XYZ file of C-alpha atoms in Angstrom:
302
model
C 23.933 -8.325 -10.786
C 24.491 -4.883 -9.288
C 21.820 -3.919 -6.729
C 20.810 -0.731 -4.957
C 19.657 -1.412 -1.364
C 17.087 1.239 -0.451
C 16.068 1.954 3.137
C 15.022 4.730 5.506
C 17.608 4.872 8.338
C 15.077 6.258 10.848
C 12.059 4.093 9.991
C 10.842 1.082 11.959
C 13.143 0.103 14.822
C 16.054 2.085 13.375
C 18.054 -1.029 12.470
C 17.636 -0.814 8.683
C 21.280 0.140 8.148
C 22.441 -3.047 9.874
C 19.943 -5.045 7.817
C 21.293 -3.462 4.613
C 24.851 -4.461 5.557
C 23.785 -8.068 6.177
C 22.040 -8.157 2.788
C 25.137 -6.745 1.074
C 27.263 -9.463 2.653
C 24.914 -12.205 1.470
C 24.766 -10.745 -2.042
C 28.569 -10.576 -2.235
C 28.868 -14.202 -1.160
C 26.555 -15.121 -4.049
C 28.643 -13.168 -6.574
C 26.551 -9.971 -6.724
C 27.504 -6.378 -5.948
C 25.453 -3.710 -4.176
C 25.388 -0.155 -2.862
C 23.241 1.444 -0.149
C 20.666 4.020 -1.249
C 19.127 6.441 1.263
C 17.610 9.925 1.198
C 16.711 12.613 3.777
C 13.041 12.825 2.742
C 10.460 11.128 0.466
C 10.882 13.619 -2.381
C 14.642 13.067 -2.535
C 14.113 9.313 -2.235
C 11.890 9.259 -5.318
C 14.426 11.364 -7.228
C 17.295 9.023 -6.285
C 15.348 5.892 -7.205
C 14.345 7.437 -10.537
C 18.057 7.786 -11.248
C 18.841 4.328 -9.883
C 16.672 2.519 -12.465
C 19.242 3.460 -15.129
C 22.301 2.642 -13.005
C 21.473 -0.678 -11.319
C 20.295 -4.105 -12.443
C 17.877 -4.406 -9.535
C 16.698 -2.713 -6.344
C 16.115 -4.142 -2.872
C 13.681 -2.306 -0.595
C 13.824 -2.650 3.208
C 10.582 -1.582 4.910
C 6.808 -1.760 4.722
C 4.138 -0.604 2.284
C 5.127 3.062 2.693
C 8.717 2.388 1.628
C 7.553 0.264 -1.293
C 5.308 3.137 -2.356
C 8.340 5.405 -2.807
C 9.978 2.772 -5.011
C 6.885 2.175 -7.141
C 6.228 5.928 -7.432
C 9.777 6.408 -8.723
C 9.286 3.578 -11.232
C 6.113 5.291 -12.474
C 7.782 8.680 -12.824
C 10.837 7.176 -14.524
C 8.547 5.156 -16.841
C 10.891 2.249 -16.244
C 11.129 -0.650 -13.815
C 13.927 -2.938 -12.639
C 13.609 -6.179 -10.622
C 12.522 -5.445 -7.060
C 13.486 -7.456 -3.999
C 11.415 -6.937 -0.850
C 12.666 -7.202 2.735
C 9.593 -6.658 4.981
C 10.334 -4.327 7.871
C 7.539 -1.799 8.397
C 4.465 -1.535 10.599
C 2.243 -2.370 7.613
C 3.371 -5.157 5.249
C 0.181 -6.061 3.353
C 1.925 -6.195 -0.020
C 4.720 -8.462 1.193
C 2.262 -10.791 2.927
C 0.055 -11.009 -0.172
C 3.000 -12.151 -2.291
C 4.351 -14.492 0.412
C 7.590 -12.609 1.015
C 9.208 -14.106 4.142
C 9.814 -11.904 7.194
C 12.922 -13.911 7.997
C 15.896 -12.032 6.532
C 17.799 -15.084 5.289
C 14.691 -16.484 3.608
C 13.839 -13.136 2.000
C 17.367 -12.736 0.600
C 17.344 -16.327 -0.656
C 14.134 -15.523 -2.521
C 15.981 -12.703 -4.294
C 18.914 -14.974 -5.062
C 16.513 -17.500 -6.626
C 15.949 -14.830 -9.307
C 12.327 -15.763 -10.021
C 10.369 -12.688 -11.105
C 6.612 -12.204 -10.926
C 4.864 -9.286 -12.666
C 2.240 -7.956 -10.244
C -0.335 -5.202 -10.416
C -0.408 -1.932 -8.481
C -2.495 1.248 -8.609
C -1.623 4.717 -9.849
C -3.150 8.170 -9.476
C -2.296 11.794 -10.295
C -1.608 10.990 -13.963
C 0.637 8.070 -12.976
C 2.823 10.265 -10.811
C 1.838 8.551 -7.536
C 1.731 4.802 -6.887
C -0.707 2.801 -4.765
C 1.109 -0.370 -3.761
C -1.368 -1.729 -1.227
C -4.193 0.651 -0.277
C -5.894 4.024 -0.581
C -8.438 5.204 1.944
C -10.413 8.300 2.815
C -13.188 9.064 5.269
C -13.071 8.027 8.909
C -10.416 5.358 8.291
C -8.008 7.836 6.708
C -8.827 10.466 9.330
C -7.974 7.924 12.032
C -4.674 7.097 10.343
C -3.772 10.739 9.811
C -4.129 11.275 13.568
C -1.628 8.508 14.353
C 1.917 9.718 14.931
C 4.939 7.619 13.952
C 5.938 7.374 17.615
C 2.504 5.922 18.462
C 2.838 3.331 15.680
C 6.210 2.230 17.080
C 4.913 2.111 20.665
C 1.487 0.511 20.178
C 1.690 -1.131 16.718
C -1.620 -1.831 14.979
C -3.488 -1.529 18.308
C -3.361 2.260 17.989
C -5.828 2.200 15.071
C -8.854 0.738 16.906
C -8.084 3.008 19.868
C -8.249 6.064 17.603
C -11.184 4.543 15.734
C -13.435 4.330 18.761
C -12.856 8.038 19.348
C -13.570 8.823 15.676
C -16.902 6.983 15.697
C -18.412 9.535 18.065
C -17.612 12.379 15.645
C -19.909 10.969 12.909
C -17.645 12.203 10.095
C -18.759 11.604 6.494
C -17.938 13.109 3.098
C -20.250 13.501 0.111
C -18.457 12.138 -2.953
C -19.336 11.054 -6.480
C -17.902 7.595 -7.165
C -17.581 6.556 -10.821
C -16.287 3.241 -12.231
C -16.883 1.218 -15.384
C -20.289 0.067 -14.083
C -21.062 2.269 -11.054
C -21.876 5.990 -10.771
C -23.435 7.346 -7.586
C -23.291 10.299 -5.211
C -22.934 8.993 -1.674
C -22.027 10.092 1.844
C -18.863 8.151 2.553
C -17.823 7.133 6.053
C -15.090 4.755 4.984
C -13.674 4.302 1.483
C -11.120 1.511 1.186
C -9.368 0.598 -2.076
C -6.765 -2.155 -2.097
C -4.604 -3.897 -4.698
C -4.687 -7.079 -2.610
C -7.251 -8.895 -0.476
C -5.413 -7.998 2.734
C -5.851 -5.133 5.197
C -3.599 -5.035 8.249
C -2.510 -8.554 7.293
C -6.131 -9.798 7.474
C -8.024 -11.401 4.557
C -11.055 -9.155 4.217
C -12.474 -10.094 0.786
C -12.186 -13.063 -1.584
C -9.184 -12.720 -3.884
C -9.858 -11.471 -7.415
C -7.278 -10.933 -10.182
C -6.440 -7.906 -12.295
C -8.555 -5.271 -10.507
C -8.936 -3.225 -7.323
C -10.993 -4.276 -4.324
C -13.138 -1.306 -3.246
C -15.315 -1.337 -0.114
C -17.410 1.724 0.756
C -19.273 2.202 4.007
C -21.758 4.998 3.316
C -25.086 6.713 4.060
C -24.796 5.719 7.687
C -27.421 6.258 10.368
C -26.620 6.358 14.050
C -28.151 2.913 14.502
C -25.717 1.458 11.938
C -22.581 2.630 13.678
C -21.837 -0.922 14.840
C -20.781 -1.726 11.262
C -18.127 0.982 11.442
C -17.038 -0.260 14.870
C -16.861 -3.816 13.510
C -14.567 -2.657 10.697
C -12.334 -0.567 12.973
C -11.821 -3.422 15.425
C -11.341 -6.258 12.921
C -10.422 -4.711 9.569
C -13.130 -6.938 8.082
C -16.006 -5.554 6.036
C -18.678 -8.241 5.971
C -19.390 -9.366 2.439
C -23.170 -9.217 2.217
C -25.620 -6.932 0.484
C -26.477 -3.890 2.561
C -27.727 -0.360 1.978
C -24.692 0.968 3.817
C -22.018 -1.194 2.182
C -20.925 -1.221 -1.464
C -18.257 -3.555 -2.828
C -16.706 -2.974 -6.278
C -13.946 -4.534 -8.404
C -13.005 -1.742 -10.837
C -9.940 -1.282 -13.017
C -10.450 2.482 -12.992
C -12.253 4.730 -10.513
C -12.900 8.472 -10.327
C -13.549 10.194 -6.976
C -15.042 13.702 -7.060
C -15.775 15.669 -3.855
C -19.208 17.286 -3.663
C -18.454 19.653 -0.784
C -16.059 22.517 -0.143
C -13.943 21.032 2.628
C -10.796 19.230 1.528
C -10.864 15.446 1.639
C -7.448 13.921 2.210
C -6.614 10.389 1.162
C -4.249 7.972 2.839
C -2.005 5.872 0.590
C -0.030 2.854 1.822
C -0.129 4.076 5.409
C 0.950 7.669 4.719
C -0.920 10.915 4.087
C -1.907 11.168 0.420
C -3.286 13.752 -2.021
C -6.661 15.474 -1.738
C -9.654 14.533 -3.863
C -10.557 14.686 -6.757
C -8.593 11.635 -7.875
C -8.646 9.309 -10.866
C -7.142 5.931 -9.994
C -6.214 3.152 -12.418
C -5.039 -0.426 -11.956
C -1.760 -1.195 -13.740
C -1.816 -4.935 -14.261
C 1.611 -6.589 -14.205
C 3.492 -3.303 -13.785
C 5.847 -4.276 -10.961
C 8.499 -7.041 -11.353
C 9.166 -8.532 -7.902
C 11.206 -11.489 -6.706
C 8.647 -13.968 -5.394
C 7.982 -17.653 -4.946
C 7.143 -19.622 -8.062
C 3.456 -20.609 -8.180
C 1.201 -22.467 -10.592
C -0.044 -19.211 -12.084
C 2.794 -16.697 -12.237
C 0.847 -14.373 -14.549
C -1.968 -13.668 -12.096
C -2.068 -10.406 -10.141
C -4.607 -10.846 -7.409
């Protein structure tokens, strides 16, 4: 097979180029060919990957959820997919952890060489022009993330998020939004909106796994006395699964988010700044073919 190896030379610890060379060597030893694929910015990266789906037999992505988002977005825009190998290497690797992709380079490459494909689900918004590989957030959680610089992520890792979160709590920021799904339609003041394609946030299991749909947790209509719930989420990434007037949990396949105020509400997708609301988001079951371990149920997309 002929692979494209996609990576951002400046992301992570800046060693992605060396990693790509090691992967190329291992592929060659196994009888495969490859070429590096890089771009100066996200827009160019999506354009190059869109072209790559017609020129290569498969694509290997080095990085975290943000890098995978560029790949999946390109697949959506090209209306075509090719087998995807994942080499975890970013600050946030929820998607790789969910599908048991090893962090060890040799093990991850061996998984690709095993050639076992699993069709897994992802999300899409903006008329299927933008992918959601792992998560979409808005409200205080997204505002916290949008305040975090790349240099802070490299220096402090995931610790930077609770540090920013404690500061955000005092600002009492909420957004009035209409949330519509197949069986839910309400106007609520949202503090934290969290949509995920997996049951992991920051590598932590935060809800029971459920196939073929999104996990949506909404912290809303908060009073000052309930702020400990927001603090609990910021510090642990774990929304407690119990009925509460301030917490709504949904498992939709499609969701529409409509702002009910004039100020712009920015989303955060897979760790990077995303589009403003309104948004219509749909779950694309089995869209993405990834190299993964063989399990008893290879058709499930949890």
